[in-house]
Amino acid sequence: MLAAPPIGVVFHMNKKQKKWLKRILLALAIFFTVMALDEFGVLAGIFGEPGALYASFALYLIPYLIAGHDVLLKAWRNIRRGEAFDESFLMAVATIGAFAMIFFPDTEPHMAEGAAVMLFYQVGELFQSYAVGKSRKSIAAMMDIAPDYANIERDGALVQVDPDEVQIGDIIVIKPGERVPIDGIVVDGASQLDTAALTGESVPRRADEGDEVISGCINMTGVLRVRTTKLFGASTVSRILELVENASEKKAHTENFITRFARVYTPIVTFAALAIAIIPPLMGMGTWPDWILRGLTFLVVSCPCALVISVPLSFFGGIGGASKLGILVKGSNYLEALSEVDTVVFDKTGTLTNGTFNVVAIHAEGGVDPDYMLSMAAHAEAFSDHPIAVSIKEAYDGVIEQGRVEQAAEESGHGVAATIDGREVLVGNDKLMAAHDVSWNDCKITGTILHVAIDGSYAGHIVIADVVKDDAEQAISDLHAAGVERCIMLTGDRDEVAHAVAKQLGLDEYHAQLLPGDKVEQVERILETARGNLAFVGDGINDAPVLTRADVGIAMGAMGSDAAIEAADIVLMDDKPSNIARAIRVARKTMRIVHQNIVFAIGVKVLILALAAVGIANMWLAVFGDVGVAVIAILNAMRAMSVKRD
């Protein structure tokens, strides 16, 4: 027989669970006392026969009602609502039926079994509640990242205000030990930030003046003055909380199937138990007590607790385990889809590379001053926040006078056309030059080439290089080791740059010089040849359409755009591509556990149901078939919460 949860578990229970456990322990103590009095003949000695039978009936009712009164009430309420067929109904009918066997004096009394079924059913339910609470713990820990207040200076003093009251551009003060309440830029101070709650990364990150900080991190050392760049509702912490809260609403196909299965299965087995109890004795195939007991045993075993509990718990545990690694999964349906991924498509810039561009060469045409060409390019990019534009502006030593720029317009995927000091300036790739009928020269240096034309004449080009992320090569290797068949890179960059990156990382395929719309077309083409699901990994606003089109969209969360994070199904909070393989391993482990529980629960139940139908299984075996299988399945499901950070 099953025992109560270890007493050490109590210290991790909430008040409701502790009260629940005390009630079960009291009922168990009374139950075993009554059983001992009955077995050792004490009741027979006091009450005689058949008085001892009725005494044990009354005494077993005490632990039965202490432990199971809420189950009986729930079953009654559900019957009144017309929703009778659930596990509470099955338990109520089976246990009341076991007690009712006293009205058949020719059969063995079964009050002990009836009380035991209810008691151990409650033990299983408590165990389930504890397991669900434990699986929520890692996710609930993320809910603690929500800041209670923000510090704003008013009249020379710090005032705590609700984060919702802070406007964009306000200066907030974050003291050591406090959470960053809103995303912003450090304007004064330096400190170490604990980002573990967001990224799963234990190593602190340094924050200096000019650095971006995201909400939810803990300021560890120095005082920081931060100019907010977002409202609280649009900040990182708010987006994370919203993702976590909505995750349970998006159920996997397997989870939905189990829910539908239970709705059909429960009434079927109820009527099957009724048929077992009534039809054979009516046909003269045995006594009523024998077949009623078989029907009751069948009813206890048939309770679908193990499936209904363990499958959602496995998915919930998988989502919780992933969150420990800084991987946010928006729903169990995405975890299930991720487990079947065999093709991973990457955007290049900001995903496989750092997205921090540096000017490595300036090649001006004869007669053109390189500094003048760089000045015109920097002014043309004056209003752009694109990493390439930022690198050009940083490479220019002079002051960018925005008043000199009469107009500037981006040509999607090509570059920028601007009017500076009355001169027409083009800065972009070879497609931009071709679109404006400007001849250009190629460059042998590997990198992103930005051609510059002034008043229709080619002035030269600027070479910009991006650095591959430290763990990008390992990420591709890990994905191949995890069974991913193809790792493909899509980029708007030049073919030479894409080829160099693809060769360095060991990618299976790459496609270069793509516009945002071209990426969608490429993904459509790849989807046609993929045997399993396709995952797309990106970070930019132009990746949102592709993230939506892929079977699984994965966004880089820490530095990714809001649009990409909104469109994605999974968010990597630390921007490390190596976490993609970890996410796939978590998803596949979760699905293995789900399938194990389904096969185990159905297999054991079918076996015991068959034994119950032919009269071999007794009520004690039925208890194992219900509660025992459920507890084993729950323990197995809890393994989904265990993850490795390696």
XYZ file of C-alpha atoms in Angstrom, residues 138-360:
223
model
C 10.650 27.740 -11.284
C 8.020 29.632 -13.254
C 6.627 31.336 -10.159
C 10.167 32.449 -9.339
C 10.050 34.435 -12.552
C 6.955 36.196 -11.280
C 9.163 37.612 -8.506
C 11.012 39.674 -11.098
C 8.060 42.061 -11.115
C 9.280 45.264 -9.374
C 7.149 46.716 -6.580
C 8.332 50.301 -7.082
C 10.676 52.682 -8.895
C 12.792 55.421 -7.273
C 12.444 58.926 -8.704
C 14.204 62.040 -7.394
C 11.807 64.809 -6.332
C 12.966 67.951 -4.542
C 16.319 66.341 -3.799
C 14.816 63.241 -2.198
C 14.127 59.749 -3.504
C 10.442 58.922 -3.789
C 9.075 55.422 -4.397
C 6.384 55.407 -7.077
C 4.434 52.709 -8.899
C 6.405 51.626 -12.018
C 3.316 52.371 -14.124
C 3.670 56.060 -13.204
C 7.152 56.391 -14.736
C 7.236 58.015 -18.182
C 9.712 57.523 -21.025
C 12.737 59.744 -20.444
C 12.355 59.920 -16.652
C 15.473 59.359 -14.560
C 15.118 56.540 -12.045
C 17.594 55.631 -9.310
C 18.389 51.961 -8.624
C 20.165 51.218 -5.356
C 22.214 48.061 -4.647
C 19.943 45.103 -3.935
C 16.996 46.543 -5.873
C 15.544 45.243 -9.127
C 15.728 47.286 -12.292
C 12.045 48.242 -12.652
C 12.022 49.551 -16.243
C 14.261 49.243 -19.317
C 16.602 52.160 -19.874
C 20.088 53.589 -20.442
C 22.577 54.203 -17.629
C 23.307 57.945 -17.425
C 25.402 57.855 -14.267
C 27.088 55.163 -12.186
C 28.514 51.688 -12.676
C 27.526 48.346 -11.178
C 27.237 44.589 -11.579
C 23.827 43.202 -12.568
C 22.496 39.781 -11.570
C 20.565 38.567 -14.621
C 20.020 34.967 -13.424
C 16.229 35.324 -13.094
C 16.003 36.369 -16.749
C 18.745 34.450 -18.498
C 19.646 31.553 -16.208
C 23.232 32.894 -16.396
C 24.922 32.995 -12.977
C 27.801 35.303 -14.000
C 26.954 38.975 -13.274
C 27.028 41.497 -16.105
C 28.707 44.870 -15.777
C 26.704 48.010 -16.461
C 28.492 51.304 -17.154
C 27.386 54.734 -18.288
C 25.762 54.476 -21.721
C 24.911 50.788 -21.358
C 21.374 49.486 -21.773
C 19.823 47.758 -18.754
C 16.682 45.644 -18.831
C 14.034 45.337 -16.159
C 14.026 42.313 -13.881
C 17.789 42.302 -13.234
C 19.097 42.892 -9.692
C 21.546 45.755 -9.122
C 24.344 44.258 -7.030
C 26.992 46.880 -6.223
C 26.802 50.555 -7.204
C 24.004 53.112 -7.468
C 22.690 53.559 -11.027
C 20.831 56.496 -12.510
C 18.884 55.263 -15.539
C 16.945 57.168 -18.197
C 13.928 55.035 -19.088
C 13.423 54.103 -22.734
C 10.076 52.322 -22.366
C 6.923 52.469 -20.322
C 6.633 49.751 -17.680
C 3.901 47.972 -19.655
C 6.241 47.626 -22.655
C 9.385 46.755 -20.708
C 11.142 43.394 -20.699
C 9.788 42.328 -17.317
C 6.186 42.997 -18.388
C 6.633 41.027 -21.603
C 8.085 38.074 -19.682
C 5.274 38.044 -17.131
C 2.708 38.130 -19.930
C 4.385 35.200 -21.684
C 4.479 33.166 -18.467
C 0.853 33.893 -17.588
C -0.384 32.908 -21.052
C 1.751 29.754 -21.411
C -0.823 27.422 -19.831
C -3.527 28.502 -22.293
C -1.775 27.048 -25.335
C -2.056 23.289 -24.997
C -0.175 20.685 -26.997
C -2.013 18.320 -29.354
C -1.212 15.435 -26.985
C -2.600 17.392 -24.032
C -5.801 18.243 -25.901
C -6.143 14.616 -26.963
C -5.901 13.421 -23.343
C -8.564 15.946 -22.298
C -10.913 14.775 -25.062
C -10.027 11.140 -24.320
C -10.979 11.529 -20.629
C -14.345 13.086 -21.537
C -15.245 10.097 -23.720
C -13.449 7.424 -21.713
C -15.016 8.161 -18.297
C -18.692 7.656 -19.253
C -17.768 4.557 -21.283
C -16.062 2.838 -18.339
C -18.884 3.920 -15.999
C -21.484 2.178 -18.146
C -19.100 -0.765 -18.663
C -18.824 -1.175 -14.875
C -22.610 -0.988 -14.620
C -22.933 -3.665 -17.303
C -20.418 -5.909 -15.488
C -22.376 -5.536 -12.238
C -25.852 -6.174 -13.696
C -25.835 -8.230 -16.904
C -24.011 -11.448 -15.786
C -26.160 -12.054 -12.645
C -29.311 -11.354 -14.664
C -28.152 -14.070 -17.054
C -27.533 -16.452 -14.176
C -23.747 -16.406 -14.562
C -23.057 -15.840 -10.850
C -24.177 -14.116 -7.670
C -25.056 -10.446 -7.431
C -22.453 -9.625 -4.745
C -19.644 -11.165 -6.814
C -20.466 -9.231 -9.977
C -21.228 -5.962 -8.135
C -17.796 -6.186 -6.507
C -16.212 -6.801 -9.917
C -18.017 -3.749 -11.278
C -16.859 -1.599 -8.361
C -13.271 -2.802 -8.747
C -13.489 -2.073 -12.473
C -14.725 1.438 -11.645
C -11.839 2.183 -9.273
C -9.211 0.975 -11.732
C -10.740 2.856 -14.649
C -10.259 6.314 -13.071
C -8.104 8.233 -15.621
C -6.173 10.178 -12.955
C -2.716 9.112 -14.130
C -3.274 10.409 -17.655
C -5.260 13.530 -16.783
C -2.685 14.563 -14.169
C 0.684 13.429 -15.509
C 0.469 14.607 -19.133
C -0.249 18.305 -18.397
C 2.205 18.119 -15.480
C 4.939 16.823 -17.814
C 4.449 19.760 -20.178
C 4.283 22.209 -17.306
C 7.477 20.744 -15.880
C 9.179 21.037 -19.265
C 8.223 24.714 -19.553
C 9.440 25.293 -15.992
C 12.700 23.462 -16.666
C 13.311 25.518 -19.798
C 12.709 28.746 -17.870
C 15.586 27.810 -15.548
C 17.846 28.007 -18.601
C 16.526 31.412 -19.615
C 14.306 29.870 -22.312
C 10.702 31.100 -22.312
C 8.236 28.753 -24.022
C 4.865 30.403 -24.702
C 2.855 27.168 -24.483
C 3.075 23.379 -24.382
C 2.036 23.249 -28.043
C 5.309 24.963 -28.965
C 7.283 22.580 -26.751
C 5.687 19.658 -28.594
C 6.417 21.248 -31.995
C 10.026 21.955 -30.980
C 10.576 18.284 -30.149
C 9.886 17.417 -33.798
C 12.249 20.013 -35.341
C 14.750 18.649 -37.861
C 15.597 21.903 -39.666
C 16.814 25.115 -38.012
C 17.036 28.312 -40.059
C 19.016 31.263 -38.700
C 19.090 34.937 -39.429
C 22.751 36.032 -39.381
C 23.102 39.485 -37.878
C 22.386 39.569 -34.143
C 21.619 35.849 -34.104
C 24.781 34.028 -35.163
C 26.837 37.216 -34.988
C 27.008 39.856 -32.256
C 25.452 42.510 -34.470
C 28.221 44.901 -33.362
C 29.706 46.182 -36.593
C 33.024 47.970 -36.941
C 34.433 49.854 -39.918
C 37.539 47.927 -40.987
